[in-house]
Coordinates of N, CA and C in Angstrom, one line a residue:
M1 N 0.8 -1.2 0.0 CA 0.0 0.0 0.0 C 0.9 1.2 0.0
D2 N 0.8 2.1 -1.0 CA 1.5 3.3 -1.1 C 0.7 4.4 -0.4
I3 N 1.4 5.2 0.4 CA 0.8 6.3 1.1 C 1.5 7.6 0.7
Y4 N 0.7 8.6 0.2 CA 1.2 9.9 -0.2 C 0.6 11.0 0.6
A5 N 1.5 11.9 1.2 CA 1.0 13.1 1.9 C 1.1 14.2 0.9
L6 N 0.0 14.9 0.7 CA 0.0 16.1 -0.2 C 0.0 17.3 0.8
A7 N 1.1 18.1 0.7 CA 1.4 19.1 1.7 C 1.9 20.4 1.2
N8 N 1.6 21.4 1.9 CA 2.2 22.8 1.8 C 1.7 23.5 3.0
Q9 N 2.6 24.2 3.7 CA 2.2 24.9 4.9 C 1.4 26.1 4.6
K10 N 1.5 26.6 3.3 CA 0.7 27.8 2.9 C -0.7 27.3 2.4
G11 N -1.7 28.0 2.9 CA -3.1 27.7 2.5 C -3.3 28.4 1.2
G12 N -4.4 28.0 0.5 CA -4.9 28.7 -0.7 C -4.1 28.3 -2.0
V13 N -3.4 27.2 -2.0 CA -2.7 26.8 -3.2 C -3.5 25.7 -4.0
G14 N -4.7 25.3 -3.5 CA -5.5 24.4 -4.2 C -5.1 22.9 -3.9
K15 N -4.5 22.7 -2.7 CA -4.0 21.4 -2.3 C -5.2 20.3 -2.3
T16 N -6.3 20.7 -1.7 CA -7.4 19.8 -1.6 C -8.0 19.5 -3.0
T17 N -8.1 20.5 -3.8 CA -8.6 20.3 -5.2 C -7.7 19.3 -5.9
V18 N -6.4 19.4 -5.8 CA -5.4 18.5 -6.4 C -5.6 17.1 -5.8
T19 N -5.7 17.0 -4.5 CA -5.9 15.7 -3.9 C -7.1 15.0 -4.4
L20 N -8.2 15.7 -4.5 CA -9.5 15.1 -5.0 C -9.3 14.7 -6.4
G21 N -8.7 15.5 -7.2 CA -8.5 15.2 -8.6 C -7.7 14.0 -8.8
L22 N -6.6 13.8 -8.1 CA -5.7 12.6 -8.1 C -6.5 11.4 -7.7
A23 N -7.2 11.5 -6.5 CA -7.9 10.4 -6.0 C -9.0 9.9 -7.0
A24 N -9.7 10.8 -7.7 CA -10.7 10.4 -8.7 C -10.0 9.7 -9.9
A25 N -8.9 10.3 -10.3 CA -8.2 9.7 -11.5 C -7.6 8.3 -11.1
L26 N -7.1 8.1 -9.9 CA -6.6 6.8 -9.6 C -7.8 5.8 -9.4
A27 N -8.9 6.2 -8.9 CA -10.1 5.3 -8.7 C -10.6 4.9 -10.1
R28 N -10.6 5.8 -11.1 CA -11.1 5.5 -12.4 C -10.3 4.4 -13.1
R29 N -9.1 4.3 -12.8 CA -8.2 3.3 -13.4 C -8.2 2.0 -12.6
G30 N -9.0 1.9 -11.6 CA -9.2 0.7 -10.8 C -8.3 0.6 -9.6
A31 N -7.6 1.6 -9.2 CA -6.8 1.5 -8.0 C -7.8 1.7 -6.8
R32 N -7.6 0.9 -5.8 CA -8.4 1.0 -4.6 C -7.9 2.1 -3.7
T33 N -8.6 3.2 -3.7 CA -8.0 4.5 -3.3 C -8.7 5.0 -2.0
L34 N -8.0 5.5 -1.1 CA -8.5 6.1 0.2 C -7.9 7.5 0.3
L35 N -8.8 8.4 0.5 CA -8.4 9.8 0.8 C -8.6 10.1 2.3
V36 N -7.6 10.4 3.0 CA -7.7 10.8 4.4 C -7.6 12.3 4.5
D37 N -8.7 12.8 5.0 CA -8.8 14.3 5.2 C -8.3 14.6 6.6
L38 N -7.1 15.2 6.6 CA -6.4 15.5 7.8 C -6.4 17.0 8.1
D39 N -7.2 17.7 7.4 CA -7.3 19.2 7.6 C -8.5 19.6 8.4
P40 N -8.3 20.3 9.6 CA -9.4 20.7 10.4 C -10.5 21.5 9.7
Q41 N -10.1 22.1 8.6 CA -11.1 22.9 7.8 C -12.1 21.9 7.1
A42 N -11.6 20.6 7.0 CA -12.5 19.6 6.4 C -13.0 19.9 5.0
S43 N -12.1 20.5 4.2 CA -12.5 21.0 2.9 C -12.9 19.8 2.0
A44 N -12.1 18.7 1.9 CA -12.4 17.6 1.1 C -13.7 16.9 1.6
T45 N -13.9 16.8 2.9 CA -15.1 16.2 3.4 C -16.4 17.0 3.0
K46 N -16.2 18.4 3.0 CA -17.4 19.2 2.6 C -17.6 19.1 1.1
V47 N -16.6 19.1 0.3 CA -16.8 19.0 -1.2 C -17.5 17.7 -1.5
L48 N -17.2 16.6 -0.8 CA -17.8 15.3 -1.0 C -19.1 15.1 -0.3
D49 N -19.5 16.2 0.4 CA -20.9 16.2 1.0 C -21.1 15.1 2.0
V50 N -20.1 14.9 2.8 CA -20.2 13.8 3.9 C -20.7 14.5 5.1
D51 N -21.8 14.0 5.7 CA -22.3 14.5 6.9 C -21.7 13.8 8.1
T52 N -20.9 14.6 8.9 CA -20.2 14.0 10.0 C -20.9 14.1 11.3
S53 N -22.1 14.6 11.3 CA -22.8 14.8 12.6 C -23.1 13.5 13.3
E54 N -23.3 12.4 12.5 CA -23.5 11.1 13.1 C -22.5 10.1 12.6
Q55 N -21.3 10.5 12.3 CA -20.3 9.7 11.6 C -19.0 9.9 12.4
H56 N -18.3 8.8 12.7 CA -17.0 8.9 13.3 C -16.0 9.5 12.2
T57 N -15.1 10.3 12.7 CA -14.1 11.0 11.8 C -12.7 10.8 12.3
V58 N -11.8 11.3 11.5 CA -10.4 11.2 11.8 C -10.1 11.9 13.1
A59 N -10.9 12.9 13.5 CA -10.7 13.6 14.8 C -11.0 12.6 15.9
D60 N -12.0 11.8 15.8 CA -12.2 10.8 16.9 C -11.1 9.9 17.0
V61 N -10.5 9.5 15.9 CA -9.4 8.5 15.9 C -8.2 9.1 16.5
L62 N -7.8 10.3 16.2 CA -6.6 10.9 16.7 C -6.8 11.5 18.1
L63 N -8.0 11.8 18.5 CA -8.2 12.3 19.9 C -8.4 11.2 20.9
E64 N -9.0 10.1 20.4 CA -9.3 9.0 21.3 C -8.9 7.7 20.6
P65 N -7.6 7.5 20.4 CA -7.1 6.3 19.6 C -7.4 5.0 20.3
G66 N -7.6 5.0 21.6 CA -7.9 3.8 22.3 C -9.3 3.4 22.2
R67 N -10.2 4.3 21.7 CA -11.6 4.0 21.5 C -12.0 3.8 20.1
Y68 N -11.4 4.5 19.2 CA -11.8 4.5 17.8 C -10.7 4.0 16.9
V69 N -11.1 3.4 15.7 CA -10.1 3.0 14.7 C -10.5 3.6 13.4
L70 N -9.5 3.8 12.6 CA -9.7 4.5 11.3 C -10.7 3.8 10.4
S71 N -10.7 2.5 10.4 CA -11.6 1.7 9.5 C -13.1 2.0 9.8
E72 N -13.4 2.5 11.1 CA -14.8 2.8 11.4 C -15.2 4.1 10.8
T73 N -14.3 4.9 10.3 CA -14.6 6.2 9.8 C -14.9 6.2 8.3
L74 N -14.5 5.1 7.6 CA -14.5 5.2 6.1 C -15.9 5.2 5.5
V75 N -16.0 6.0 4.5 CA -17.3 6.1 3.8 C -17.1 6.1 2.3
D76 N -18.0 5.6 1.6 CA -17.9 5.6 0.1 C -18.3 6.9 -0.4
T77 N -17.8 7.3 -1.6 CA -18.1 8.5 -2.2 C -18.5 8.3 -3.6
T78 N -19.2 9.3 -4.2 CA -19.7 9.1 -5.6 C -18.5 9.3 -6.6
W79 N -17.4 9.7 -6.1 CA -16.2 9.9 -6.9 C -15.4 8.7 -7.2
G80 N -15.8 7.6 -6.5 CA -15.2 6.3 -6.8 C -14.1 5.8 -5.8
F81 N -13.8 6.7 -4.8 CA -12.8 6.3 -3.8 C -13.5 6.4 -2.4
R82 N -12.8 5.9 -1.4 CA -13.3 6.0 -0.1 C -12.7 7.2 0.7
L83 N -13.4 7.6 1.7 CA -12.9 8.8 2.4 C -12.9 8.5 3.9
A84 N -11.8 9.0 4.6 CA -11.8 9.1 6.0 C -12.0 10.6 6.3
P85 N -13.3 11.0 6.7 CA -13.6 12.4 6.8 C -13.0 13.1 8.0
A86 N -13.0 14.4 7.9 CA -12.5 15.3 8.9 C -13.6 16.1 9.5
E87 N -13.3 16.8 10.6 CA -14.2 17.8 11.2 C -13.3 18.8 12.0
T88 N -13.9 19.9 12.3 CA -13.1 21.0 13.0 C -12.5 20.6 14.3
A89 N -13.1 19.5 14.9 CA -12.5 19.1 16.2 C -11.0 18.6 16.0
L90 N -10.6 18.3 14.8 CA -9.2 18.0 14.6 C -8.3 19.0 15.1
A91 N -8.7 20.3 15.1 CA -7.8 21.3 15.5 C -7.4 21.1 17.0
S92 N -8.2 20.4 17.7 CA -7.8 20.1 19.1 C -6.6 19.3 19.2
R93 N -6.3 18.5 18.2 CA -5.1 17.6 18.3 C -3.8 18.5 18.2
E94 N -3.9 19.6 17.5 CA -2.7 20.5 17.4 C -2.4 21.0 18.8
A95 N -3.4 21.3 19.6 CA -3.1 21.9 21.0 C -2.7 20.8 22.0
R96 N -3.0 19.6 21.7 CA -2.8 18.5 22.7 C -1.6 17.7 22.3
R97 N -0.5 17.7 23.1 CA 0.7 17.0 22.7 C 1.0 16.0 23.8
S98 N 1.4 14.8 23.5 CA 1.9 13.8 24.4 C 2.9 12.9 23.7
T99 N 3.5 12.1 24.4 CA 4.6 11.2 23.9 C 4.0 10.3 22.7
A100 N 4.7 10.3 21.6 CA 4.4 9.4 20.5 C 3.2 9.9 19.7
D101 N 2.8 11.1 19.9 CA 1.6 11.7 19.2 C 1.8 11.6 17.7
E102 N 3.1 11.7 17.2 CA 3.4 11.8 15.8 C 3.1 10.4 15.1
F103 N 2.9 9.4 15.9 CA 2.8 8.1 15.2 C 1.3 7.5 15.2
L104 N 0.4 8.3 15.7 CA -1.0 7.9 15.8 C -1.6 7.5 14.5
L105 N -1.4 8.3 13.4 CA -2.0 8.0 12.1 C -1.3 6.8 11.5
R106 N 0.0 6.7 11.7 CA 0.8 5.5 11.1 C 0.3 4.2 11.7
E107 N 0.0 4.2 13.0 CA -0.5 2.9 13.6 C -1.9 2.6 13.1
Q108 N -2.7 3.6 12.9 CA -4.0 3.4 12.3 C -4.0 2.9 10.9
L109 N -3.1 3.4 10.1 CA -3.1 3.0 8.7 C -2.5 1.6 8.6
R110 N -1.7 1.2 9.5 CA -1.1 -0.1 9.4 C -2.2 -1.2 9.7
R111 N -3.3 -0.8 10.3 CA -4.4 -1.8 10.5 C -5.3 -1.9 9.3
L112 N -5.1 -1.1 8.3 CA -6.1 -1.1 7.2 C -5.6 -2.1 6.1
D113 N -6.6 -2.8 5.5 CA -6.4 -3.7 4.4 C -7.2 -3.2 3.2
G114 N -6.8 -3.7 2.0 CA -7.7 -3.5 0.9 C -7.5 -2.2 0.1
F115 N -6.5 -1.5 0.3 CA -6.2 -0.3 -0.5 C -4.9 -0.4 -1.2
D116 N -4.9 0.2 -2.4 CA -3.6 0.2 -3.1 C -2.9 1.6 -2.9
V117 N -3.7 2.6 -2.8 CA -3.1 4.0 -2.6 C -3.9 4.7 -1.6
V118 N -3.2 5.4 -0.7 CA -3.8 6.3 0.3 C -3.2 7.7 0.0
L119 N -4.1 8.7 -0.1 CA -3.7 10.1 -0.3 C -4.1 10.9 1.0
I120 N -3.2 11.5 1.6 CA -3.5 12.3 2.8 C -3.5 13.8 2.5
D121 N -4.6 14.4 2.7 CA -4.8 15.9 2.5 C -4.3 16.6 3.8
C122 N -3.1 17.1 3.8 CA -2.6 17.7 5.0 C -3.1 19.1 5.3
P123 N -3.1 19.5 6.5 CA -3.5 20.9 6.8 C -2.5 21.9 6.4
P124 N -2.8 23.2 6.2 CA -1.8 24.2 5.8 C -1.0 24.7 7.0
S125 N -0.3 23.8 7.6 CA 0.5 24.1 8.8 C 1.5 23.0 9.0
L126 N 2.5 23.2 9.8 CA 3.5 22.2 10.1 C 3.5 21.7 11.5
G127 N 2.2 21.6 12.0 CA 2.0 21.1 13.4 C 2.0 19.6 13.5
V128 N 1.4 19.2 14.6 CA 1.4 17.7 14.9 C 0.6 16.9 13.8
L129 N -0.4 17.5 13.2 CA -1.2 16.8 12.2 C -0.3 16.5 11.0
T130 N 0.4 17.5 10.5 CA 1.3 17.3 9.4 C 2.4 16.3 9.7
L131 N 2.9 16.4 10.9 CA 3.9 15.4 11.4 C 3.4 14.0 11.4
N132 N 2.1 13.9 11.8 CA 1.5 12.5 11.7 C 1.4 12.0 10.3
A133 N 1.1 12.9 9.4 CA 1.0 12.5 8.0 C 2.4 12.1 7.4
L134 N 3.4 12.9 7.7 CA 4.7 12.6 7.2 C 5.3 11.3 7.9
A135 N 5.0 11.1 9.1 CA 5.5 9.9 9.8 C 4.8 8.7 9.3
A136 N 3.6 8.8 8.7 CA 2.8 7.7 8.3 C 3.1 7.3 6.8
T137 N 3.6 8.3 6.1 CA 3.6 8.1 4.6 C 4.8 7.5 4.1
T138 N 4.8 7.1 2.8 CA 6.0 6.7 2.1 C 6.6 7.8 1.2
R139 N 5.7 8.7 0.8 CA 6.2 9.7 -0.1 C 5.4 11.0 0.1
T140 N 6.1 12.1 0.0 CA 5.5 13.5 0.1 C 5.4 14.1 -1.3
V141 N 4.2 14.7 -1.5 CA 4.1 15.5 -2.8 C 3.8 16.9 -2.3
V142 N 4.6 17.9 -2.7 CA 4.4 19.3 -2.4 C 3.4 19.8 -3.5
V143 N 2.4 20.5 -3.1 CA 1.5 21.2 -4.0 C 1.7 22.7 -3.8
T144 N 2.0 23.4 -4.9 CA 2.3 24.8 -4.8 C 1.8 25.6 -6.0
E145 N 1.7 26.9 -5.9 CA 1.5 27.8 -7.0 C 2.9 28.3 -7.4
P146 N 3.1 28.8 -8.6 CA 4.4 29.3 -9.0 C 4.4 30.8 -8.7
A147 N 4.0 31.2 -7.5 CA 4.0 32.6 -7.1 C 5.0 32.8 -5.9
F148 N 5.5 34.0 -5.8 CA 6.6 34.2 -4.8 C 6.2 33.8 -3.4
L149 N 5.1 34.2 -2.9 CA 4.7 33.9 -1.5 C 4.6 32.4 -1.3
A150 N 4.0 31.7 -2.3 CA 3.8 30.3 -2.2 C 5.2 29.5 -2.2
L151 N 6.1 30.0 -3.0 CA 7.4 29.4 -3.0 C 8.2 29.6 -1.7
Q152 N 8.0 30.6 -1.0 CA 8.7 30.9 0.2 C 8.5 29.8 1.3
G153 N 7.3 29.3 1.3 CA 6.9 28.3 2.3 C 7.5 26.9 2.1
I154 N 8.0 26.7 0.9 CA 8.4 25.3 0.5 C 9.7 25.0 1.3
E155 N 10.6 25.9 1.5 CA 11.9 25.6 2.2 C 11.6 25.2 3.6
E156 N 10.7 25.8 4.3 CA 10.4 25.4 5.7 C 9.7 24.0 5.7
L157 N 8.9 23.7 4.7 CA 8.3 22.4 4.6 C 9.4 21.3 4.4
L158 N 10.3 21.6 3.5 CA 11.4 20.7 3.2 C 12.3 20.5 4.5
R159 N 12.5 21.5 5.3 CA 13.2 21.3 6.5 C 12.5 20.4 7.5
T160 N 11.2 20.5 7.5 CA 10.4 19.6 8.3 C 10.4 18.2 7.8
H161 N 10.4 18.1 6.5 CA 10.5 16.8 5.8 C 11.8 16.1 6.2
E162 N 12.9 16.8 6.2 CA 14.2 16.3 6.6 C 14.2 15.9 8.1
L163 N 13.6 16.7 8.9 CA 13.5 16.4 10.3 C 12.7 15.0 10.6
V164 N 11.6 14.9 9.8 CA 10.8 13.6 10.0 C 11.7 12.4 9.5
V165 N 12.4 12.6 8.4 CA 13.2 11.5 7.9 C 14.3 11.1 9.0
A166 N 14.9 12.1 9.6 CA 15.9 11.9 10.6 C 15.4 11.2 11.9
H167 N 14.2 11.6 12.3 CA 13.7 11.2 13.6 C 12.5 10.3 13.7
Y168 N 11.7 10.3 12.6 CA 10.4 9.6 12.7 C 10.2 8.5 11.6
N169 N 10.8 8.8 10.4 CA 10.4 7.9 9.3 C 11.5 7.9 8.2
L170 N 12.4 6.9 8.4 CA 13.5 6.7 7.5 C 13.1 6.4 6.0
E171 N 11.9 5.9 5.8 CA 11.4 5.5 4.5 C 10.8 6.7 3.7
L172 N 10.6 7.8 4.4 CA 10.0 8.9 3.7 C 10.8 9.5 2.6
K173 N 10.2 9.7 1.4 CA 10.9 10.3 0.3 C 10.1 11.4 -0.3
L174 N 10.8 12.4 -0.9 CA 10.1 13.4 -1.6 C 9.8 12.9 -3.0
A175 N 8.5 12.7 -3.3 CA 8.1 12.2 -4.6 C 8.1 13.2 -5.7
G176 N 7.8 14.5 -5.3 CA 7.8 15.5 -6.3 C 7.0 16.7 -5.9
V177 N 6.8 17.6 -6.9 CA 6.1 18.8 -6.7 C 5.0 19.0 -7.8
I178 N 3.8 19.2 -7.4 CA 2.7 19.5 -8.4 C 2.5 21.0 -8.4
V179 N 2.6 21.6 -9.6 CA 2.4 23.1 -9.7 C 0.9 23.3 -10.1
N180 N 0.2 24.1 -9.3 CA -1.2 24.3 -9.5 C -1.5 25.8 -9.8
R181 N -2.6 26.0 -10.5 CA -3.1 27.4 -10.8 C -2.1 28.2 -11.6
V182 N -1.6 27.6 -12.6 CA -0.5 28.3 -13.4 C -1.2 29.2 -14.4
E183 N -0.7 30.5 -14.4 CA -1.2 31.4 -15.4 C -0.1 31.9 -16.3
R184 N -0.5 32.5 -17.4 CA 0.5 33.0 -18.3 C 0.9 34.4 -18.0
T185 N 1.6 34.5 -16.9 CA 2.1 35.8 -16.4 C 3.6 35.8 -16.2
V186 N 4.2 36.9 -16.2 CA 5.7 37.0 -16.0 C 6.1 36.4 -14.6
E187 N 5.3 36.7 -13.6 CA 5.6 36.1 -12.3 C 5.5 34.6 -12.3
H188 N 4.6 34.0 -12.9 CA 4.4 32.6 -12.9 C 5.5 31.9 -13.8
R189 N 5.9 32.6 -14.9 CA 7.0 32.0 -15.7 C 8.3 32.0 -14.9
A190 N 8.5 33.1 -14.1 CA 9.7 33.2 -13.2 C 9.6 32.1 -12.1
G191 N 8.4 31.9 -11.6 CA 8.2 30.9 -10.5 C 8.5 29.5 -11.0
L192 N 8.0 29.2 -12.2 CA 8.2 27.9 -12.8 C 9.7 27.6 -13.0
A193 N 10.4 28.7 -13.5 CA 11.8 28.6 -13.7 C 12.6 28.3 -12.4
E194 N 12.2 29.0 -11.4 CA 12.8 28.9 -10.1 C 12.6 27.4 -9.5
L195 N 11.3 26.9 -9.7 CA 11.0 25.6 -9.2 C 11.8 24.5 -10.0
T196 N 12.0 24.7 -11.3 CA 12.7 23.8 -12.1 C 14.2 23.8 -11.7
T197 N 14.7 24.9 -11.4 CA 16.1 25.0 -11.0 C 16.3 24.4 -9.6
F198 N 15.4 24.6 -8.7 CA 15.6 24.1 -7.4 C 15.4 22.6 -7.2
F199 N 14.3 22.1 -7.9 CA 14.0 20.7 -7.7 C 14.5 19.8 -8.9
G200 N 14.7 20.4 -10.1 CA 15.1 19.6 -11.2 C 13.9 19.0 -11.9
A201 N 14.0 18.7 -13.2 CA 12.9 18.3 -14.0 C 12.2 17.0 -13.5
E202 N 13.0 16.1 -12.9 CA 12.4 14.8 -12.5 C 11.4 15.0 -11.3
L203 N 11.7 15.9 -10.4 CA 10.9 16.0 -9.2 C 9.7 17.0 -9.5
L204 N 9.8 17.8 -10.6 CA 8.7 18.7 -10.9 C 7.8 17.9 -11.8
W205 N 6.6 17.5 -11.3 CA 5.7 16.7 -12.1 C 5.1 17.5 -13.2
S206 N 4.9 16.9 -14.3 CA 4.2 17.5 -15.4 C 3.0 16.6 -15.9
P207 N 2.0 17.3 -16.5 CA 1.9 18.7 -16.8 C 1.5 19.5 -15.6
W208 N 1.8 20.8 -15.7 CA 1.3 21.7 -14.7 C -0.3 21.9 -14.8
I209 N -0.9 22.3 -13.7 CA -2.3 22.5 -13.7 C -2.6 24.0 -13.9
A210 N -3.2 24.3 -15.0 CA -3.6 25.7 -15.3 C -4.7 26.1 -14.5
K211 N -4.7 27.4 -14.2 CA -5.9 28.0 -13.5 C -7.1 28.0 -14.4
R212 N -8.1 27.2 -14.0 CA -9.3 27.1 -14.8 C -10.5 27.2 -13.9
T213 N -11.5 28.0 -14.3 CA -12.7 28.1 -13.5 C -13.5 26.8 -13.3
V214 N -13.3 25.9 -14.2 CA -14.0 24.6 -14.1 C -13.6 23.8 -12.9
L215 N -12.4 24.0 -12.4 CA -12.0 23.4 -11.1 C -12.8 23.9 -10.0
Q216 N -13.0 25.2 -9.9 CA -13.9 25.8 -8.9 C -15.3 25.4 -9.0
E217 N -15.8 25.2 -10.3 CA -17.1 24.8 -10.5 C -17.4 23.4 -9.9
G218 N -16.4 22.5 -10.2 CA -16.5 21.1 -9.7 C -16.5 21.1 -8.2
T219 N -15.7 21.9 -7.6 CA -15.6 21.9 -6.1 C -16.9 22.5 -5.6
R220 N -17.4 23.5 -6.2 CA -18.6 24.2 -5.7 C -19.8 23.2 -5.8
R221 N -19.9 22.5 -6.8 CA -21.0 21.5 -7.1 C -20.8 20.2 -6.4
G222 N -19.6 19.9 -6.0 CA -19.3 18.6 -5.3 C -19.3 17.5 -6.2
V223 N -18.9 17.7 -7.5 CA -18.9 16.6 -8.4 C -17.5 16.5 -9.1
A224 N -17.1 15.2 -9.5 CA -15.9 15.0 -10.2 C -15.9 15.7 -11.6
L225 N -14.7 16.0 -12.1 CA -14.7 16.7 -13.4 C -15.4 16.0 -14.5
E226 N -15.3 14.7 -14.6 CA -16.0 14.0 -15.6 C -17.5 14.2 -15.6
D227 N -18.0 14.4 -14.4 CA -19.5 14.5 -14.3 C -20.0 15.9 -14.8
L228 N -19.0 16.8 -15.0 CA -19.4 18.1 -15.5 C -19.7 18.1 -17.0
R229 N -19.1 17.1 -17.7 CA -19.4 16.8 -19.1 C -19.2 18.1 -20.0
S230 N -18.1 18.7 -19.8 CA -17.7 19.9 -20.7 C -16.3 19.6 -21.2
R231 N -16.0 20.3 -22.3 CA -14.7 20.2 -22.9 C -13.6 20.6 -21.9
A232 N -13.9 21.7 -21.2 CA -12.9 22.3 -20.3 C -12.6 21.3 -19.2
A233 N -13.7 20.7 -18.6 CA -13.6 19.7 -17.6 C -12.8 18.5 -18.1
G234 N -13.1 18.1 -19.3 CA -12.3 16.9 -19.8 C -10.9 17.2 -20.0
D235 N -10.5 18.4 -20.4 CA -9.1 18.8 -20.5 C -8.4 18.7 -19.2
V236 N -9.0 19.3 -18.1 CA -8.4 19.3 -16.8 C -8.3 17.8 -16.3
A237 N -9.4 17.0 -16.5 CA -9.4 15.7 -16.0 C -8.2 14.9 -16.7
A238 N -7.9 15.2 -17.9 CA -6.8 14.6 -18.6 C -5.5 14.9 -18.0
V239 N -5.4 16.1 -17.5 CA -4.1 16.5 -16.8 C -4.0 15.7 -15.5
F240 N -5.1 15.5 -14.8 CA -5.0 14.7 -13.5 C -4.7 13.2 -13.9
E241 N -5.1 12.7 -15.0 CA -4.8 11.4 -15.4 C -3.3 11.2 -15.6
L242 N -2.7 12.2 -16.2 CA -1.3 12.2 -16.5 C -0.5 12.3 -15.2
L243 N -0.9 13.1 -14.3 CA -0.3 13.2 -13.0 C -0.4 11.9 -12.2
A244 N -1.6 11.3 -12.3 CA -1.8 10.0 -11.6 C -0.9 8.9 -12.1
D245 N -0.4 9.1 -13.4 CA 0.5 8.1 -13.9 C 1.8 8.0 -13.1
R246 N 2.2 9.2 -12.5 CA 3.4 9.2 -11.6 C 3.2 8.3 -10.4
I247 N 2.0 8.3 -9.9 CA 1.7 7.4 -8.7 C 1.5 6.0 -9.2
E248 N 0.7 5.8 -10.2 CA 0.4 4.5 -10.7 C 1.7 3.7 -11.1
A249 N 2.7 4.4 -11.6 CA 3.9 3.8 -12.1 C 4.7 3.2 -10.9
R250 N 4.5 3.7 -9.7 CA 5.2 3.3 -8.5 C 4.3 2.4 -7.6
R251 N 3.1 2.2 -8.0 CA 2.1 1.6 -7.1 C 2.5 0.1 -6.8
V252 N 2.4 -0.2 -5.5 CA 2.6 -1.5 -5.0 C 1.2 -2.1 -4.6
V253 N 0.7 -3.1 -5.3 CA -0.6 -3.6 -5.1 C -0.7 -4.3 -3.7
A254 N -1.7 -4.0 -2.9 CA -1.8 -4.6 -1.6 C -2.2 -6.1 -1.7

């Protein structure tokens, strides 16, 4: 089972949208896919229209690990993959620290069977929740925009990544960088050039995801791109298919 953490300490880069698009693309090709919503804002959970009022969530699992298990939270989605939903109570985990907190999610994922790929939608911070994701995962994917402010946060994320490798997870590797919301501007061309120089062509996944209103439309309506049945949606879905190839090529079947 391959586990990917999609991360960036800066919010607003479209990380949840990218995670949803990848999960849908993997599910369409037959990969048994789980999306773990680890963001207290619960954006993925809301887009997928999962009612957590009478449903166990990742917050229950991480706040009371002796009482709840991750498998009890899983729900089917109309997008073809399963979801471990989040709720705002997850924020409490950031404030509560105790010994071995960083390994709670890893221990829960080790109990799961029947998945080929797990995608973890990390919160936009480098607190204990993101540490949980990085300690549990096999690969990190950075999601960013090619804009100056978005690029500044990557170095701190990479330092955290190195810390996790040194102290919590020797198997953790940087899988690459997905560049989202790309526009034809001077700033974005400069940002893309900077990313290419810093990471190299191999780590910078292609194609880039252009800024398209159809992505916001799908998120607003809570439907996968294919269900929008427009040419623009099909074009963006094709981009996610190509990005999913990077995961599929490395996939280890459970």
